[in-house]
Amino acid sequence: MKVGGKDGKLYKIKAGEAITGGSSVALEKSGFYRIASIASSGSSLPTPDTSIEGAKGIKVGQVVHLWKGQALASGDSVIPLELTLISFVTDVGNSKQGTSHDVTSQSNLESGVREYLPGAFSEASGTINGVYEVGSVAQRELLNQFQEITVDDGTHITRLPAKVTNQDYMLSRRETETVGEIATWEHFPVTVESIQTDKPMDGAQTFNFNYRVDGGNFPGVIEYTVVAEPSD
């Protein structure tokens, strides 16, 4: 199934309180969770499908989708992630670039073509575009990385000194709740490098920022087949 732009959205991630496993402990709702710990033996967390070539199990720090009723054994713990739609976003540019190393030697003279080896690392970056939105907490957090912000709510005046922080996002490619269909998401932690906030004479006040994906915070694509949730 091919998807269009309207099928995907960008969300801000907020971590909740960790849920610790034990006797008869199970998740009360379906959603995205960060793996906080995995029992050294007897874990109840899902295991890999060994029929898929190169399959490996989940790891601590990884973001996964878990279903309501998922058991957590003693030693297992997960952190629920709350997703909030970032309303000011219009478009999300996303470019991935691998590396290669020239290992051409005289043995390649006969072919006349250089030989390359793939590098161990890739880089993902892009630009997220939107419109300036008054009152957007997500936008305020981005601006606060580059300048101090003062907030006056009529009762309090709060000063927010500039603070550099990484932003943790979830990008959906296809959202669905239909049993048997495949939903596709991308865990999208980024480091913001620059922001542009134009103020034209006419038209929308645009807002855009350039980013690089943070490889230390477990980025990656998450695909899951929708299953019927257990009834209460």
PDB file of N, CA and C in Angstrom, residues 164-221:
ATOM      1  N   VAL A 164      20.241  24.477  25.553  1.00  0.00           N
ATOM      2  CA  VAL A 164      20.386  23.534  24.443  1.00  0.00           C
ATOM      3  C   VAL A 164      19.892  22.161  24.885  1.00  0.00           C
ATOM      4  N   THR A 165      18.934  21.620  24.161  1.00  0.00           N
ATOM      5  CA  THR A 165      18.409  20.283  24.441  1.00  0.00           C
ATOM      6  C   THR A 165      18.146  19.562  23.126  1.00  0.00           C
ATOM      7  N   ASN A 166      18.273  18.236  23.147  1.00  0.00           N
ATOM      8  CA  ASN A 166      17.876  17.448  21.990  1.00  0.00           C
ATOM      9  C   ASN A 166      16.362  17.292  21.992  1.00  0.00           C
ATOM     10  N   GLN A 167      15.783  17.222  20.811  1.00  0.00           N
ATOM     11  CA  GLN A 167      14.337  17.085  20.674  1.00  0.00           C
ATOM     12  C   GLN A 167      13.996  15.647  20.290  1.00  0.00           C
ATOM     13  N   ASP A 168      12.990  15.090  20.958  1.00  0.00           N
ATOM     14  CA  ASP A 168      12.598  13.702  20.719  1.00  0.00           C
ATOM     15  C   ASP A 168      11.239  13.681  20.034  1.00  0.00           C
ATOM     16  N   TYR A 169      11.206  13.206  18.790  1.00  0.00           N
ATOM     17  CA  TYR A 169       9.983  13.207  17.995  1.00  0.00           C
ATOM     18  C   TYR A 169       9.615  11.793  17.548  1.00  0.00           C
ATOM     19  N   MET A 170       8.359  11.640  17.169  1.00  0.00           N
ATOM     20  CA  MET A 170       7.890  10.428  16.512  1.00  0.00           C
ATOM     21  C   MET A 170       7.208  10.855  15.213  1.00  0.00           C
ATOM     22  N   LEU A 171       7.665  10.308  14.105  1.00  0.00           N
ATOM     23  CA  LEU A 171       7.120  10.645  12.797  1.00  0.00           C
ATOM     24  C   LEU A 171       6.304   9.475  12.276  1.00  0.00           C
ATOM     25  N   SER A 172       5.029   9.697  12.016  1.00  0.00           N
ATOM     26  CA  SER A 172       4.208   8.620  11.469  1.00  0.00           C
ATOM     27  C   SER A 172       4.246   8.678   9.946  1.00  0.00           C
ATOM     28  N   ARG A 173       4.340   7.527   9.329  1.00  0.00           N
ATOM     29  CA  ARG A 173       4.230   7.406   7.875  1.00  0.00           C
ATOM     30  C   ARG A 173       2.823   6.948   7.490  1.00  0.00           C
ATOM     31  N   ARG A 174       2.305   6.025   8.288  1.00  0.00           N
ATOM     32  CA  ARG A 174       0.916   5.574   8.109  1.00  0.00           C
ATOM     33  C   ARG A 174       0.355   5.169   9.456  1.00  0.00           C
ATOM     34  N   GLU A 175      -0.708   5.838   9.849  1.00  0.00           N
ATOM     35  CA  GLU A 175      -1.392   5.505  11.088  1.00  0.00           C
ATOM     36  C   GLU A 175      -2.660   4.725  10.755  1.00  0.00           C
ATOM     37  N   THR A 176      -2.889   3.643  11.473  1.00  0.00           N
ATOM     38  CA  THR A 176      -4.104   2.860  11.274  1.00  0.00           C
ATOM     39  C   THR A 176      -4.440   2.095  12.544  1.00  0.00           C
ATOM     40  N   GLU A 177      -5.731   1.913  12.796  1.00  0.00           N
ATOM     41  CA  GLU A 177      -6.200   1.099  13.913  1.00  0.00           C
ATOM     42  C   GLU A 177      -7.011  -0.089  13.413  1.00  0.00           C
ATOM     43  N   THR A 178      -6.937  -0.344  12.109  1.00  0.00           N
ATOM     44  CA  THR A 178      -7.674  -1.449  11.511  1.00  0.00           C
ATOM     45  C   THR A 178      -6.910  -2.757  11.708  1.00  0.00           C
ATOM     46  N   VAL A 179      -7.554  -3.723  12.340  1.00  0.00           N
ATOM     47  CA  VAL A 179      -6.904  -5.001  12.636  1.00  0.00           C
ATOM     48  C   VAL A 179      -6.425  -5.654  11.338  1.00  0.00           C
ATOM     49  N   GLY A 180      -5.176  -6.097  11.350  1.00  0.00           N
ATOM     50  CA  GLY A 180      -4.588  -6.767  10.198  1.00  0.00           C
ATOM     51  C   GLY A 180      -3.777  -5.845   9.300  1.00  0.00           C
ATOM     52  N   GLU A 181      -3.954  -4.538   9.429  1.00  0.00           N
ATOM     53  CA  GLU A 181      -3.204  -3.596   8.611  1.00  0.00           C
ATOM     54  C   GLU A 181      -1.890  -3.218   9.297  1.00  0.00           C
ATOM     55  N   ILE A 182      -0.956  -2.683   8.517  1.00  0.00           N
ATOM     56  CA  ILE A 182       0.367  -2.340   9.028  1.00  0.00           C
ATOM     57  C   ILE A 182       0.485  -0.836   9.236  1.00  0.00           C
ATOM     58  N   ALA A 183       0.873  -0.454  10.437  1.00  0.00           N
ATOM     59  CA  ALA A 183       1.168   0.943  10.748  1.00  0.00           C
ATOM     60  C   ALA A 183       2.682   1.134  10.692  1.00  0.00           C
ATOM     61  N   THR A 184       3.110   2.297  10.221  1.00  0.00           N
ATOM     62  CA  THR A 184       4.540   2.573  10.102  1.00  0.00           C
ATOM     63  C   THR A 184       4.872   3.911  10.735  1.00  0.00           C
ATOM     64  N   TRP A 185       5.854   3.890  11.638  1.00  0.00           N
ATOM     65  CA  TRP A 185       6.298   5.078  12.345  1.00  0.00           C
ATOM     66  C   TRP A 185       7.816   5.137  12.307  1.00  0.00           C
ATOM     67  N   GLU A 186       8.362   6.288  12.686  1.00  0.00           N
ATOM     68  CA  GLU A 186       9.810   6.435  12.776  1.00  0.00           C
ATOM     69  C   GLU A 186      10.154   7.201  14.051  1.00  0.00           C
ATOM     70  N   HIS A 187      10.924   6.555  14.931  1.00  0.00           N
ATOM     71  CA  HIS A 187      11.423   7.268  16.103  1.00  0.00           C
ATOM     72  C   HIS A 187      12.475   8.239  15.605  1.00  0.00           C
ATOM     73  N   PHE A 188      12.330   9.510  15.987  1.00  0.00           N
ATOM     74  CA  PHE A 188      12.983  10.602  15.278  1.00  0.00           C
ATOM     75  C   PHE A 188      13.611  11.595  16.258  1.00  0.00           C
ATOM     76  N   PRO A 189      14.635  11.166  17.022  1.00  0.00           N
ATOM     77  CA  PRO A 189      15.304  12.107  17.929  1.00  0.00           C
ATOM     78  C   PRO A 189      16.276  12.972  17.139  1.00  0.00           C
ATOM     79  N   VAL A 190      16.287  14.281  17.379  1.00  0.00           N
ATOM     80  CA  VAL A 190      17.114  15.161  16.555  1.00  0.00           C
ATOM     81  C   VAL A 190      17.886  16.177  17.393  1.00  0.00           C
ATOM     82  N   THR A 191      18.954  16.672  16.800  1.00  0.00           N
ATOM     83  CA  THR A 191      19.699  17.817  17.304  1.00  0.00           C
ATOM     84  C   THR A 191      19.428  18.978  16.365  1.00  0.00           C
ATOM     85  N   VAL A 192      18.885  20.064  16.899  1.00  0.00           N
ATOM     86  CA  VAL A 192      18.545  21.230  16.077  1.00  0.00           C
ATOM     87  C   VAL A 192      19.783  22.085  15.875  1.00  0.00           C
ATOM     88  N   GLU A 193      20.068  22.425  14.613  1.00  0.00           N
ATOM     89  CA  GLU A 193      21.279  23.173  14.288  1.00  0.00           C
ATOM     90  C   GLU A 193      21.020  24.635  13.973  1.00  0.00           C
ATOM     91  N   SER A 194      19.870  24.945  13.404  1.00  0.00           N
ATOM     92  CA  SER A 194      19.566  26.336  13.080  1.00  0.00           C
ATOM     93  C   SER A 194      18.063  26.509  12.940  1.00  0.00           C
ATOM     94  N   ILE A 195      17.605  27.730  13.171  1.00  0.00           N
ATOM     95  CA  ILE A 195      16.185  28.061  13.083  1.00  0.00           C
ATOM     96  C   ILE A 195      16.030  29.346  12.281  1.00  0.00           C
ATOM     97  N   GLN A 196      14.987  29.391  11.461  1.00  0.00           N
ATOM     98  CA  GLN A 196      14.679  30.599  10.705  1.00  0.00           C
ATOM     99  C   GLN A 196      13.223  30.985  10.956  1.00  0.00           C
ATOM    100  N   THR A 197      13.004  32.223  11.369  1.00  0.00           N
ATOM    101  CA  THR A 197      11.653  32.711  11.652  1.00  0.00           C
ATOM    102  C   THR A 197      11.424  34.017  10.896  1.00  0.00           C
ATOM    103  N   ASP A 198      11.015  33.897   9.648  1.00  0.00           N
ATOM    104  CA  ASP A 198      10.803  35.079   8.811  1.00  0.00           C
ATOM    105  C   ASP A 198       9.522  35.820   9.202  1.00  0.00           C
ATOM    106  N   LYS A 199       9.482  37.131   8.900  1.00  0.00           N
ATOM    107  CA  LYS A 199       8.289  37.937   9.102  1.00  0.00           C
ATOM    108  C   LYS A 199       8.041  38.738   7.812  1.00  0.00           C
ATOM    109  N   PRO A 200       7.301  38.146   6.869  1.00  0.00           N
ATOM    110  CA  PRO A 200       7.056  38.829   5.597  1.00  0.00           C
ATOM    111  C   PRO A 200       6.041  39.970   5.753  1.00  0.00           C
ATOM    112  N   MET A 201       5.953  40.812   4.731  1.00  0.00           N
ATOM    113  CA  MET A 201       4.955  41.882   4.721  1.00  0.00           C
ATOM    114  C   MET A 201       3.551  41.332   4.553  1.00  0.00           C
ATOM    115  N   ASP A 202       3.437  40.179   3.859  1.00  0.00           N
ATOM    116  CA  ASP A 202       2.132  39.583   3.596  1.00  0.00           C
ATOM    117  C   ASP A 202       2.271  38.060   3.636  1.00  0.00           C
ATOM    118  N   GLY A 203       1.186  37.388   3.900  1.00  0.00           N
ATOM    119  CA  GLY A 203       1.213  35.933   3.929  1.00  0.00           C
ATOM    120  C   GLY A 203       1.580  35.387   5.293  1.00  0.00           C
ATOM    121  N   ALA A 204       1.780  34.090   5.362  1.00  0.00           N
ATOM    122  CA  ALA A 204       2.067  33.420   6.626  1.00  0.00           C
ATOM    123  C   ALA A 204       3.461  33.739   7.128  1.00  0.00           C
ATOM    124  N   GLN A 205       3.615  33.806   8.441  1.00  0.00           N
ATOM    125  CA  GLN A 205       4.932  33.914   9.054  1.00  0.00           C
ATOM    126  C   GLN A 205       5.480  32.498   9.182  1.00  0.00           C
ATOM    127  N   THR A 206       6.504  32.201   8.412  1.00  0.00           N
ATOM    128  CA  THR A 206       7.013  30.838   8.354  1.00  0.00           C
ATOM    129  C   THR A 206       8.009  30.571   9.478  1.00  0.00           C
ATOM    130  N   PHE A 207       8.156  29.294   9.772  1.00  0.00           N
ATOM    131  CA  PHE A 207       9.040  28.828  10.845  1.00  0.00           C
ATOM    132  C   PHE A 207       9.679  27.547  10.339  1.00  0.00           C
ATOM    133  N   ASN A 208      11.008  27.486  10.305  1.00  0.00           N
ATOM    134  CA  ASN A 208      11.645  26.236   9.899  1.00  0.00           C
ATOM    135  C   ASN A 208      12.969  26.057  10.629  1.00  0.00           C
ATOM    136  N   PHE A 209      13.354  24.796  10.800  1.00  0.00           N
ATOM    137  CA  PHE A 209      14.620  24.516  11.473  1.00  0.00           C
ATOM    138  C   PHE A 209      15.315  23.323  10.830  1.00  0.00           C
ATOM    139  N   ASN A 210      16.636  23.411  10.831  1.00  0.00           N
ATOM    140  CA  ASN A 210      17.470  22.346  10.290  1.00  0.00           C
ATOM    141  C   ASN A 210      17.923  21.430  11.421  1.00  0.00           C
ATOM    142  N   TYR A 211      17.996  20.140  11.158  1.00  0.00           N
ATOM    143  CA  TYR A 211      18.312  19.175  12.202  1.00  0.00           C
ATOM    144  C   TYR A 211      19.231  18.083  11.682  1.00  0.00           C
ATOM    145  N   ARG A 212      19.822  17.376  12.606  1.00  0.00           N
ATOM    146  CA  ARG A 212      20.496  16.105  12.343  1.00  0.00           C
ATOM    147  C   ARG A 212      19.916  15.066  13.299  1.00  0.00           C
ATOM    148  N   VAL A 213      19.692  13.866  12.805  1.00  0.00           N
ATOM    149  CA  VAL A 213      19.158  12.800  13.648  1.00  0.00           C
ATOM    150  C   VAL A 213      20.232  12.358  14.643  1.00  0.00           C
ATOM    151  N   ASP A 214      19.824  12.206  15.904  1.00  0.00           N
ATOM    152  CA  ASP A 214      20.717  11.832  16.994  1.00  0.00           C
ATOM    153  C   ASP A 214      20.828  10.308  17.075  1.00  0.00           C
ATOM    154  N   GLY A 215      21.937   9.780  16.586  1.00  0.00           N
ATOM    155  CA  GLY A 215      22.125   8.329  16.572  1.00  0.00           C
ATOM    156  C   GLY A 215      22.310   7.714  17.942  1.00  0.00           C
ATOM    157  N   GLY A 216      22.546   8.541  18.980  1.00  0.00           N
ATOM    158  CA  GLY A 216      22.732   8.005  20.317  1.00  0.00           C
ATOM    159  C   GLY A 216      21.446   7.764  21.072  1.00  0.00           C
ATOM    160  N   ASN A 217      20.309   8.120  20.453  1.00  0.00           N
ATOM    161  CA  ASN A 217      19.018   7.990  21.135  1.00  0.00           C
ATOM    162  C   ASN A 217      18.102   7.000  20.422  1.00  0.00           C
ATOM    163  N   PHE A 218      18.694   5.999  19.776  1.00  0.00           N
ATOM    164  CA  PHE A 218      17.965   4.868  19.190  1.00  0.00           C
ATOM    165  C   PHE A 218      16.914   5.278  18.154  1.00  0.00           C
ATOM    166  N   PRO A 219      17.305   6.024  17.110  1.00  0.00           N
ATOM    167  CA  PRO A 219      16.351   6.300  16.032  1.00  0.00           C
ATOM    168  C   PRO A 219      16.083   5.029  15.240  1.00  0.00           C
ATOM    169  N   GLY A 220      14.966   4.987  14.541  1.00  0.00           N
ATOM    170  CA  GLY A 220      14.675   3.826  13.696  1.00  0.00           C
ATOM    171  C   GLY A 220      13.215   3.734  13.321  1.00  0.00           C
ATOM    172  N   VAL A 221      12.947   2.947  12.287  1.00  0.00           N
ATOM    173  CA  VAL A 221      11.586   2.726  11.802  1.00  0.00           C
ATOM    174  C   VAL A 221      10.905   1.660  12.644  1.00  0.00           C
TER     175      VAL A 221
END
